[in-house]
Amino acid sequence: MSGIFHEAGFWVAVSFVLFFVLVGKKIWLPITTVLDSRANRIREELDEAARLRREAEQMLEDATRDREQALAEAKSYVEQAHQQAAEMAQKARAEAEAAVQRHEQMARDRIAAVERAAVKEVRQLAIDVAVQAANGVIPQTLDEQKAAGLVDQALAGLPAALARKAA
C-alpha cells in the first residue's frame, strides 16, 4: 500500500484530478458561455429567417387573393358586357381583359418583388453568418505567411476578375 505513494503515475493522476477540480470550472464556464451565446444568436437568426419566410408566404397569399378578386371582377365585367348591345359588349370585353391582364401583371410583379426581397434577406443573413464564422475560423487556421500569399494571389488575379466583371 505504501508503495503506491512512491509511484510517479499515482502523483500524476492525483495532480490531474486536482487540476481539473480547481481550474476546470474556471475554464469550462467561459467556454460554455461563449457556446451558449452563439447558439442563442444562431437560434434568433433562424427564428428571424422563419418569420421573414412566413411574411413572404403571407404576402404571396395576399397577392394570389388579389389576383383571384381581379379575375372575379373581370368575369363580372364580361357578364355585364354580354347583356348590352353587341358593340358595347365588344368594348366591355376588351376593357375587362385588359384589366385582368393588368391585375395579373401587378400580382406577378408583387409576387416577384416579395420573392426577391425574401431571397435577398435570407442571402444577407447567410452572408452575415458565414462572415462571422469565417472571422472565427480564419485567424485560427491561417498564419501570416499563408495570409500574405493569399493576399498577393488575390491582387494578382484582380485585373482578370475586373475584366470578366466588365464583360
Short mmCIF file of N, CA and C in Angstrom, two decimals:
data_model
loop_
_atom_site.label_atom_id
_atom_site.label_comp_id
_atom_site.label_asym_id
_atom_site.label_seq_id
_atom_site.Cartn_x
_atom_site.Cartn_y
_atom_site.Cartn_z
N MET A 1 0.83 -1.19 0.00
CA MET A 1 0.00 0.00 0.00
C MET A 1 0.87 1.24 0.00
N SER A 2 1.92 1.26 0.80
CA SER A 2 2.78 2.45 0.84
C SER A 2 3.60 2.57 -0.43
N GLY A 3 3.70 1.52 -1.22
CA GLY A 3 4.44 1.57 -2.48
C GLY A 3 3.71 2.41 -3.53
N ILE A 4 2.43 2.50 -3.41
CA ILE A 4 1.68 3.28 -4.39
C ILE A 4 1.99 4.77 -4.27
N PHE A 5 2.33 5.24 -3.06
CA PHE A 5 2.64 6.66 -2.86
C PHE A 5 4.00 7.04 -3.43
N HIS A 6 4.82 6.05 -3.73
CA HIS A 6 6.13 6.31 -4.31
C HIS A 6 6.12 6.21 -5.84
N GLU A 7 4.97 5.91 -6.41
CA GLU A 7 4.84 5.76 -7.86
C GLU A 7 4.58 7.14 -8.50
N ALA A 8 5.26 7.43 -9.59
CA ALA A 8 5.08 8.71 -10.28
C ALA A 8 3.70 8.77 -10.95
N GLY A 9 3.21 7.69 -11.46
CA GLY A 9 1.91 7.64 -12.11
C GLY A 9 0.78 8.02 -11.16
N PHE A 10 0.89 7.60 -9.91
CA PHE A 10 -0.11 7.93 -8.90
C PHE A 10 -0.18 9.44 -8.71
N TRP A 11 0.99 10.08 -8.59
CA TRP A 11 1.02 11.52 -8.35
C TRP A 11 0.58 12.30 -9.59
N VAL A 12 0.86 11.76 -10.77
CA VAL A 12 0.38 12.39 -11.99
C VAL A 12 -1.15 12.35 -12.01
N ALA A 13 -1.72 11.21 -11.67
CA ALA A 13 -3.18 11.07 -11.63
C ALA A 13 -3.79 12.00 -10.60
N VAL A 14 -3.18 12.09 -9.41
CA VAL A 14 -3.69 12.96 -8.36
C VAL A 14 -3.62 14.42 -8.81
N SER A 15 -2.49 14.82 -9.41
CA SER A 15 -2.34 16.21 -9.85
C SER A 15 -3.32 16.51 -11.00
N PHE A 16 -3.56 15.54 -11.87
CA PHE A 16 -4.52 15.71 -12.96
C PHE A 16 -5.92 15.96 -12.41
N VAL A 17 -6.34 15.15 -11.47
CA VAL A 17 -7.66 15.30 -10.86
C VAL A 17 -7.75 16.64 -10.13
N LEU A 18 -6.72 17.00 -9.37
CA LEU A 18 -6.73 18.27 -8.65
C LEU A 18 -6.77 19.46 -9.61
N PHE A 19 -6.04 19.37 -10.71
CA PHE A 19 -6.04 20.46 -11.70
C PHE A 19 -7.45 20.70 -12.23
N PHE A 20 -8.14 19.63 -12.62
CA PHE A 20 -9.48 19.81 -13.16
C PHE A 20 -10.49 20.18 -12.10
N VAL A 21 -10.29 19.78 -10.88
CA VAL A 21 -11.20 20.20 -9.82
C VAL A 21 -11.02 21.69 -9.53
N LEU A 22 -9.78 22.16 -9.51
CA LEU A 22 -9.52 23.56 -9.16
C LEU A 22 -9.68 24.51 -10.35
N VAL A 23 -9.21 24.13 -11.51
CA VAL A 23 -9.18 25.03 -12.65
C VAL A 23 -10.29 24.73 -13.65
N GLY A 24 -10.85 23.55 -13.61
CA GLY A 24 -11.84 23.12 -14.59
C GLY A 24 -13.04 24.04 -14.66
N LYS A 25 -13.56 24.47 -13.52
CA LYS A 25 -14.73 25.35 -13.53
C LYS A 25 -14.40 26.69 -14.16
N LYS A 26 -13.21 27.19 -13.91
CA LYS A 26 -12.82 28.49 -14.47
C LYS A 26 -12.66 28.42 -15.99
N ILE A 27 -12.24 27.29 -16.49
CA ILE A 27 -12.08 27.11 -17.93
C ILE A 27 -13.41 26.75 -18.58
N TRP A 28 -14.16 25.88 -17.94
CA TRP A 28 -15.40 25.37 -18.52
C TRP A 28 -16.48 26.46 -18.63
N LEU A 29 -16.60 27.31 -17.64
CA LEU A 29 -17.64 28.33 -17.63
C LEU A 29 -17.54 29.30 -18.81
N PRO A 30 -16.37 29.88 -19.13
CA PRO A 30 -16.31 30.77 -20.30
C PRO A 30 -16.58 30.04 -21.61
N ILE A 31 -16.11 28.81 -21.70
CA ILE A 31 -16.34 28.05 -22.94
C ILE A 31 -17.84 27.82 -23.13
N THR A 32 -18.52 27.37 -22.09
CA THR A 32 -19.96 27.13 -22.23
C THR A 32 -20.72 28.42 -22.44
N THR A 33 -20.28 29.50 -21.84
CA THR A 33 -20.95 30.80 -22.03
C THR A 33 -20.85 31.23 -23.49
N VAL A 34 -19.68 31.13 -24.07
CA VAL A 34 -19.48 31.51 -25.47
C VAL A 34 -20.32 30.63 -26.39
N LEU A 35 -20.31 29.33 -26.14
CA LEU A 35 -21.07 28.41 -26.99
C LEU A 35 -22.58 28.65 -26.85
N ASP A 36 -23.04 28.90 -25.63
CA ASP A 36 -24.46 29.16 -25.42
C ASP A 36 -24.89 30.45 -26.10
N SER A 37 -24.07 31.49 -25.99
CA SER A 37 -24.44 32.75 -26.63
C SER A 37 -24.46 32.60 -28.16
N ARG A 38 -23.54 31.86 -28.69
CA ARG A 38 -23.52 31.64 -30.13
C ARG A 38 -24.74 30.83 -30.57
N ALA A 39 -25.08 29.81 -29.80
CA ALA A 39 -26.26 29.02 -30.12
C ALA A 39 -27.52 29.88 -30.05
N ASN A 40 -27.61 30.74 -29.07
CA ASN A 40 -28.77 31.63 -28.96
C ASN A 40 -28.84 32.60 -30.14
N ARG A 41 -27.69 33.13 -30.53
CA ARG A 41 -27.65 34.06 -31.67
C ARG A 41 -28.10 33.35 -32.94
N ILE A 42 -27.61 32.15 -33.16
CA ILE A 42 -27.99 31.39 -34.36
C ILE A 42 -29.48 31.07 -34.30
N ARG A 43 -29.97 30.68 -33.13
CA ARG A 43 -31.39 30.37 -32.97
C ARG A 43 -32.24 31.61 -33.30
N GLU A 44 -31.81 32.77 -32.83
CA GLU A 44 -32.54 34.01 -33.12
C GLU A 44 -32.53 34.31 -34.61
N GLU A 45 -31.40 34.10 -35.24
CA GLU A 45 -31.32 34.35 -36.68
C GLU A 45 -32.21 33.39 -37.46
N LEU A 46 -32.26 32.13 -37.03
CA LEU A 46 -33.14 31.17 -37.69
C LEU A 46 -34.60 31.53 -37.47
N ASP A 47 -34.94 31.98 -36.27
CA ASP A 47 -36.31 32.42 -35.99
C ASP A 47 -36.67 33.61 -36.86
N GLU A 48 -35.74 34.55 -37.01
CA GLU A 48 -35.98 35.72 -37.86
C GLU A 48 -36.17 35.29 -39.31
N ALA A 49 -35.36 34.37 -39.77
CA ALA A 49 -35.50 33.88 -41.15
C ALA A 49 -36.85 33.19 -41.33
N ALA A 50 -37.28 32.42 -40.35
CA ALA A 50 -38.59 31.75 -40.43
C ALA A 50 -39.71 32.80 -40.43
N ARG A 51 -39.57 33.83 -39.62
CA ARG A 51 -40.57 34.89 -39.58
C ARG A 51 -40.65 35.59 -40.94
N LEU A 52 -39.49 35.88 -41.51
CA LEU A 52 -39.46 36.53 -42.82
C LEU A 52 -40.09 35.65 -43.89
N ARG A 53 -39.85 34.36 -43.79
CA ARG A 53 -40.43 33.43 -44.75
C ARG A 53 -41.95 33.42 -44.61
N ARG A 54 -42.44 33.40 -43.35
CA ARG A 54 -43.89 33.43 -43.14
C ARG A 54 -44.49 34.71 -43.70
N GLU A 55 -43.80 35.83 -43.49
CA GLU A 55 -44.30 37.10 -44.03
C GLU A 55 -44.35 37.05 -45.56
N ALA A 56 -43.31 36.50 -46.16
CA ALA A 56 -43.28 36.40 -47.63
C ALA A 56 -44.41 35.49 -48.12
N GLU A 57 -44.64 34.38 -47.43
CA GLU A 57 -45.73 33.49 -47.82
C GLU A 57 -47.08 34.19 -47.67
N GLN A 58 -47.23 34.96 -46.60
CA GLN A 58 -48.48 35.70 -46.40
C GLN A 58 -48.67 36.72 -47.52
N MET A 59 -47.60 37.41 -47.89
CA MET A 59 -47.69 38.38 -48.99
C MET A 59 -48.06 37.68 -50.30
N LEU A 60 -47.51 36.49 -50.50
CA LEU A 60 -47.83 35.71 -51.70
C LEU A 60 -49.30 35.32 -51.69
N GLU A 61 -49.81 34.88 -50.55
CA GLU A 61 -51.23 34.54 -50.45
C GLU A 61 -52.11 35.76 -50.71
N ASP A 62 -51.71 36.91 -50.16
CA ASP A 62 -52.48 38.13 -50.39
C ASP A 62 -52.49 38.49 -51.88
N ALA A 63 -51.33 38.37 -52.51
CA ALA A 63 -51.25 38.69 -53.94
C ALA A 63 -52.10 37.72 -54.75
N THR A 64 -52.12 36.46 -54.37
CA THR A 64 -52.95 35.47 -55.06
C THR A 64 -54.42 35.79 -54.87
N ARG A 65 -54.79 36.16 -53.66
CA ARG A 65 -56.18 36.52 -53.37
C ARG A 65 -56.57 37.76 -54.19
N ASP A 66 -55.67 38.74 -54.27
CA ASP A 66 -55.95 39.92 -55.08
C ASP A 66 -56.12 39.55 -56.55
N ARG A 67 -55.31 38.63 -57.01
CA ARG A 67 -55.41 38.18 -58.40
C ARG A 67 -56.75 37.50 -58.63
N GLU A 68 -57.17 36.66 -57.70
CA GLU A 68 -58.46 35.98 -57.83
C GLU A 68 -59.61 36.98 -57.82
N GLN A 69 -59.50 37.99 -56.97
CA GLN A 69 -60.53 39.02 -56.94
C GLN A 69 -60.56 39.78 -58.26
N ALA A 70 -59.38 40.04 -58.80
CA ALA A 70 -59.32 40.73 -60.09
C ALA A 70 -59.96 39.88 -61.18
N LEU A 71 -59.70 38.57 -61.13
CA LEU A 71 -60.32 37.67 -62.12
C LEU A 71 -61.84 37.66 -61.95
N ALA A 72 -62.30 37.66 -60.70
CA ALA A 72 -63.74 37.68 -60.47
C ALA A 72 -64.36 38.97 -61.00
N GLU A 73 -63.68 40.09 -60.78
CA GLU A 73 -64.16 41.37 -61.31
C GLU A 73 -64.23 41.32 -62.84
N ALA A 74 -63.21 40.75 -63.44
CA ALA A 74 -63.17 40.67 -64.90
C ALA A 74 -64.33 39.82 -65.42
N LYS A 75 -64.61 38.71 -64.74
CA LYS A 75 -65.73 37.88 -65.18
C LYS A 75 -67.05 38.63 -65.06
N SER A 76 -67.19 39.42 -64.00
CA SER A 76 -68.41 40.20 -63.82
C SER A 76 -68.55 41.22 -64.94
N TYR A 77 -67.43 41.85 -65.30
CA TYR A 77 -67.47 42.80 -66.42
C TYR A 77 -67.88 42.10 -67.71
N VAL A 78 -67.39 40.91 -67.91
CA VAL A 78 -67.71 40.17 -69.13
C VAL A 78 -69.20 39.81 -69.16
N GLU A 79 -69.75 39.40 -68.01
CA GLU A 79 -71.17 39.05 -67.96
C GLU A 79 -72.05 40.27 -68.26
N GLN A 80 -71.69 41.41 -67.70
CA GLN A 80 -72.44 42.63 -67.97
C GLN A 80 -72.34 43.03 -69.45
N ALA A 81 -71.19 42.81 -70.02
CA ALA A 81 -70.98 43.18 -71.42
C ALA A 81 -71.85 42.34 -72.35
N HIS A 82 -72.09 41.06 -72.00
CA HIS A 82 -72.94 40.19 -72.84
C HIS A 82 -74.39 40.69 -72.84
N GLN A 83 -74.80 41.33 -71.77
CA GLN A 83 -76.18 41.80 -71.66
C GLN A 83 -76.39 43.08 -72.48
N GLN A 84 -75.40 43.79 -72.76
CA GLN A 84 -75.52 45.03 -73.53
C GLN A 84 -75.50 44.75 -75.01
N ALA A 85 -75.55 45.79 -75.75
CA ALA A 85 -75.57 45.68 -77.21
C ALA A 85 -74.27 45.08 -77.70
N ALA A 86 -74.25 44.62 -78.93
CA ALA A 86 -73.11 43.91 -79.49
C ALA A 86 -71.87 44.80 -79.50
N GLU A 87 -72.04 46.05 -79.88
CA GLU A 87 -70.89 46.95 -79.91
C GLU A 87 -70.35 47.23 -78.52
N MET A 88 -71.25 47.49 -77.57
CA MET A 88 -70.82 47.74 -76.19
C MET A 88 -70.25 46.47 -75.57
N ALA A 89 -70.75 45.33 -75.95
CA ALA A 89 -70.25 44.06 -75.42
C ALA A 89 -68.79 43.85 -75.82
N GLN A 90 -68.47 44.16 -77.06
CA GLN A 90 -67.09 44.00 -77.51
C GLN A 90 -66.16 44.96 -76.77
N LYS A 91 -66.60 46.19 -76.59
CA LYS A 91 -65.80 47.19 -75.90
C LYS A 91 -65.59 46.81 -74.44
N ALA A 92 -66.65 46.39 -73.76
CA ALA A 92 -66.54 46.00 -72.35
C ALA A 92 -65.63 44.77 -72.18
N ARG A 93 -65.75 43.81 -73.09
CA ARG A 93 -64.91 42.61 -73.02
C ARG A 93 -63.43 42.98 -73.13
N ALA A 94 -63.11 43.88 -74.06
CA ALA A 94 -61.72 44.29 -74.25
C ALA A 94 -61.20 45.00 -73.00
N GLU A 95 -62.04 45.86 -72.41
CA GLU A 95 -61.63 46.55 -71.19
C GLU A 95 -61.42 45.58 -70.03
N ALA A 96 -62.32 44.61 -69.91
CA ALA A 96 -62.20 43.62 -68.82
C ALA A 96 -60.95 42.77 -68.99
N GLU A 97 -60.69 42.36 -70.22
CA GLU A 97 -59.49 41.55 -70.46
C GLU A 97 -58.23 42.34 -70.15
N ALA A 98 -58.24 43.61 -70.52
CA ALA A 98 -57.07 44.45 -70.23
C ALA A 98 -56.91 44.62 -68.72
N ALA A 99 -58.02 44.77 -68.02
CA ALA A 99 -57.95 44.91 -66.55
C ALA A 99 -57.41 43.63 -65.92
N VAL A 100 -57.84 42.49 -66.41
CA VAL A 100 -57.35 41.21 -65.88
C VAL A 100 -55.85 41.09 -66.10
N GLN A 101 -55.43 41.42 -67.29
CA GLN A 101 -54.00 41.33 -67.58
C GLN A 101 -53.19 42.28 -66.71
N ARG A 102 -53.71 43.51 -66.50
CA ARG A 102 -53.00 44.45 -65.63
C ARG A 102 -52.94 43.93 -64.20
N HIS A 103 -54.07 43.44 -63.72
CA HIS A 103 -54.09 42.91 -62.34
C HIS A 103 -53.17 41.70 -62.20
N GLU A 104 -53.20 40.83 -63.20
CA GLU A 104 -52.31 39.67 -63.15
C GLU A 104 -50.85 40.11 -63.17
N GLN A 105 -50.54 41.06 -64.04
CA GLN A 105 -49.16 41.54 -64.12
C GLN A 105 -48.74 42.21 -62.82
N MET A 106 -49.66 43.00 -62.25
CA MET A 106 -49.35 43.64 -60.97
C MET A 106 -49.14 42.58 -59.89
N ALA A 107 -49.99 41.56 -59.88
CA ALA A 107 -49.83 40.49 -58.88
C ALA A 107 -48.51 39.75 -59.09
N ARG A 108 -48.18 39.47 -60.35
CA ARG A 108 -46.91 38.80 -60.63
C ARG A 108 -45.73 39.67 -60.21
N ASP A 109 -45.85 40.97 -60.50
CA ASP A 109 -44.77 41.89 -60.11
C ASP A 109 -44.62 41.93 -58.59
N ARG A 110 -45.76 41.98 -57.89
CA ARG A 110 -45.69 41.99 -56.41
C ARG A 110 -45.09 40.70 -55.89
N ILE A 111 -45.54 39.58 -56.44
CA ILE A 111 -45.01 38.29 -56.00
C ILE A 111 -43.51 38.22 -56.26
N ALA A 112 -43.10 38.64 -57.45
CA ALA A 112 -41.67 38.61 -57.78
C ALA A 112 -40.88 39.53 -56.86
N ALA A 113 -41.45 40.71 -56.56
CA ALA A 113 -40.74 41.65 -55.66
C ALA A 113 -40.63 41.06 -54.27
N VAL A 114 -41.68 40.43 -53.78
CA VAL A 114 -41.65 39.81 -52.45
C VAL A 114 -40.64 38.66 -52.43
N GLU A 115 -40.65 37.84 -53.47
CA GLU A 115 -39.70 36.73 -53.53
C GLU A 115 -38.26 37.25 -53.56
N ARG A 116 -38.01 38.28 -54.37
CA ARG A 116 -36.66 38.84 -54.45
C ARG A 116 -36.23 39.41 -53.10
N ALA A 117 -37.13 40.11 -52.45
CA ALA A 117 -36.80 40.69 -51.14
C ALA A 117 -36.51 39.60 -50.12
N ALA A 118 -37.33 38.55 -50.13
CA ALA A 118 -37.12 37.46 -49.17
C ALA A 118 -35.80 36.75 -49.45
N VAL A 119 -35.51 36.48 -50.72
CA VAL A 119 -34.25 35.81 -51.07
C VAL A 119 -33.06 36.70 -50.69
N LYS A 120 -33.20 37.99 -50.94
CA LYS A 120 -32.12 38.92 -50.61
C LYS A 120 -31.86 38.93 -49.10
N GLU A 121 -32.94 38.98 -48.32
CA GLU A 121 -32.77 39.00 -46.87
C GLU A 121 -32.16 37.70 -46.35
N VAL A 122 -32.64 36.57 -46.88
CA VAL A 122 -32.09 35.28 -46.44
C VAL A 122 -30.62 35.17 -46.86
N ARG A 123 -30.30 35.62 -48.07
CA ARG A 123 -28.90 35.59 -48.50
C ARG A 123 -28.03 36.48 -47.62
N GLN A 124 -28.57 37.66 -47.28
CA GLN A 124 -27.79 38.57 -46.43
C GLN A 124 -27.55 37.94 -45.06
N LEU A 125 -28.58 37.29 -44.52
CA LEU A 125 -28.40 36.61 -43.23
C LEU A 125 -27.36 35.50 -43.35
N ALA A 126 -27.44 34.74 -44.45
CA ALA A 126 -26.46 33.68 -44.66
C ALA A 126 -25.05 34.24 -44.81
N ILE A 127 -24.94 35.36 -45.51
CA ILE A 127 -23.63 36.00 -45.68
C ILE A 127 -23.11 36.46 -44.32
N ASP A 128 -23.98 37.07 -43.52
CA ASP A 128 -23.54 37.54 -42.20
C ASP A 128 -23.06 36.38 -41.34
N VAL A 129 -23.82 35.28 -41.36
CA VAL A 129 -23.42 34.11 -40.56
C VAL A 129 -22.11 33.54 -41.08
N ALA A 130 -21.95 33.48 -42.41
CA ALA A 130 -20.71 32.95 -42.98
C ALA A 130 -19.52 33.84 -42.66
N VAL A 131 -19.74 35.14 -42.72
CA VAL A 131 -18.64 36.07 -42.40
C VAL A 131 -18.25 35.94 -40.94
N GLN A 132 -19.24 35.85 -40.08
CA GLN A 132 -18.92 35.69 -38.65
C GLN A 132 -18.18 34.37 -38.41
N ALA A 133 -18.64 33.31 -39.06
CA ALA A 133 -17.96 32.03 -38.90
C ALA A 133 -16.54 32.11 -39.45
N ALA A 134 -16.39 32.76 -40.61
CA ALA A 134 -15.05 32.88 -41.20
C ALA A 134 -14.14 33.73 -40.31
N ASN A 135 -14.70 34.78 -39.71
CA ASN A 135 -13.90 35.60 -38.80
C ASN A 135 -13.43 34.81 -37.60
N GLY A 136 -14.18 33.81 -37.22
CA GLY A 136 -13.77 32.99 -36.10
C GLY A 136 -12.77 31.90 -36.51
N VAL A 137 -12.92 31.37 -37.72
CA VAL A 137 -12.11 30.22 -38.13
C VAL A 137 -10.79 30.66 -38.78
N ILE A 138 -10.82 31.68 -39.61
CA ILE A 138 -9.62 32.08 -40.37
C ILE A 138 -8.45 32.44 -39.46
N PRO A 139 -8.64 33.26 -38.42
CA PRO A 139 -7.48 33.57 -37.58
C PRO A 139 -6.88 32.32 -36.90
N GLN A 140 -7.68 31.31 -36.68
CA GLN A 140 -7.18 30.11 -36.02
C GLN A 140 -6.41 29.22 -37.00
N THR A 141 -6.75 29.27 -38.28
CA THR A 141 -6.16 28.33 -39.22
C THR A 141 -5.18 28.95 -40.20
N LEU A 142 -5.04 30.25 -40.20
CA LEU A 142 -4.22 30.91 -41.22
C LEU A 142 -3.11 31.71 -40.54
N ASP A 143 -1.86 31.34 -40.85
CA ASP A 143 -0.75 32.10 -40.28
C ASP A 143 -0.43 33.29 -41.20
N GLU A 144 0.51 34.14 -40.77
CA GLU A 144 0.80 35.37 -41.52
C GLU A 144 1.36 35.08 -42.91
N GLN A 145 2.19 34.06 -43.02
CA GLN A 145 2.80 33.75 -44.31
C GLN A 145 1.73 33.31 -45.31
N LYS A 146 0.82 32.43 -44.89
CA LYS A 146 -0.25 31.99 -45.78
C LYS A 146 -1.16 33.16 -46.13
N ALA A 147 -1.45 34.02 -45.16
CA ALA A 147 -2.32 35.17 -45.39
C ALA A 147 -1.69 36.10 -46.42
N ALA A 148 -0.39 36.36 -46.30
CA ALA A 148 0.29 37.23 -47.25
C ALA A 148 0.26 36.61 -48.65
N GLY A 149 0.43 35.31 -48.73
CA GLY A 149 0.37 34.62 -50.02
C GLY A 149 -1.01 34.73 -50.65
N LEU A 150 -2.06 34.57 -49.85
CA LEU A 150 -3.42 34.69 -50.37
C LEU A 150 -3.71 36.11 -50.83
N VAL A 151 -3.24 37.10 -50.10
CA VAL A 151 -3.45 38.50 -50.49
C VAL A 151 -2.72 38.77 -51.81
N ASP A 152 -1.47 38.31 -51.92
CA ASP A 152 -0.72 38.50 -53.17
C ASP A 152 -1.42 37.83 -54.34
N GLN A 153 -1.91 36.62 -54.11
CA GLN A 153 -2.61 35.88 -55.16
C GLN A 153 -3.90 36.61 -55.57
N ALA A 154 -4.63 37.14 -54.61
CA ALA A 154 -5.87 37.86 -54.92
C ALA A 154 -5.56 39.14 -55.69
N LEU A 155 -4.51 39.83 -55.30
CA LEU A 155 -4.15 41.06 -56.01
C LEU A 155 -3.69 40.76 -57.43
N ALA A 156 -3.00 39.65 -57.63
CA ALA A 156 -2.55 39.28 -58.96
C ALA A 156 -3.74 38.93 -59.86
N GLY A 157 -4.77 38.34 -59.30
CA GLY A 157 -5.94 37.94 -60.08
C GLY A 157 -6.97 39.04 -60.23
N LEU A 158 -6.78 40.17 -59.57
CA LEU A 158 -7.76 41.26 -59.59
C LEU A 158 -8.02 41.81 -60.98
N PRO A 159 -7.00 42.11 -61.79
CA PRO A 159 -7.29 42.65 -63.14
C PRO A 159 -8.13 41.70 -63.99
N ALA A 160 -7.84 40.41 -63.92
CA ALA A 160 -8.62 39.46 -64.71
C ALA A 160 -10.05 39.40 -64.21
N ALA A 161 -10.25 39.44 -62.90
CA ALA A 161 -11.59 39.40 -62.34
C ALA A 161 -12.37 40.64 -62.73
N LEU A 162 -11.72 41.79 -62.71
CA LEU A 162 -12.40 43.02 -63.11
C LEU A 162 -12.74 43.01 -64.60
N ALA A 163 -11.87 42.44 -65.40
CA ALA A 163 -12.13 42.34 -66.82
C ALA A 163 -13.33 41.42 -67.10
N ARG A 164 -13.43 40.31 -66.35
CA ARG A 164 -14.58 39.41 -66.50
C ARG A 164 -15.85 40.11 -66.05
N LYS A 165 -15.78 40.86 -64.99
CA LYS A 165 -16.95 41.56 -64.44
C LYS A 165 -17.42 42.62 -65.44
N ALA A 166 -16.49 43.32 -66.09
CA ALA A 166 -16.84 44.37 -67.04
C ALA A 166 -17.44 43.77 -68.32
N ALA A 167 -17.06 42.55 -68.66
CA ALA A 167 -17.53 41.93 -69.90
C ALA A 167 -18.90 41.36 -69.78
#
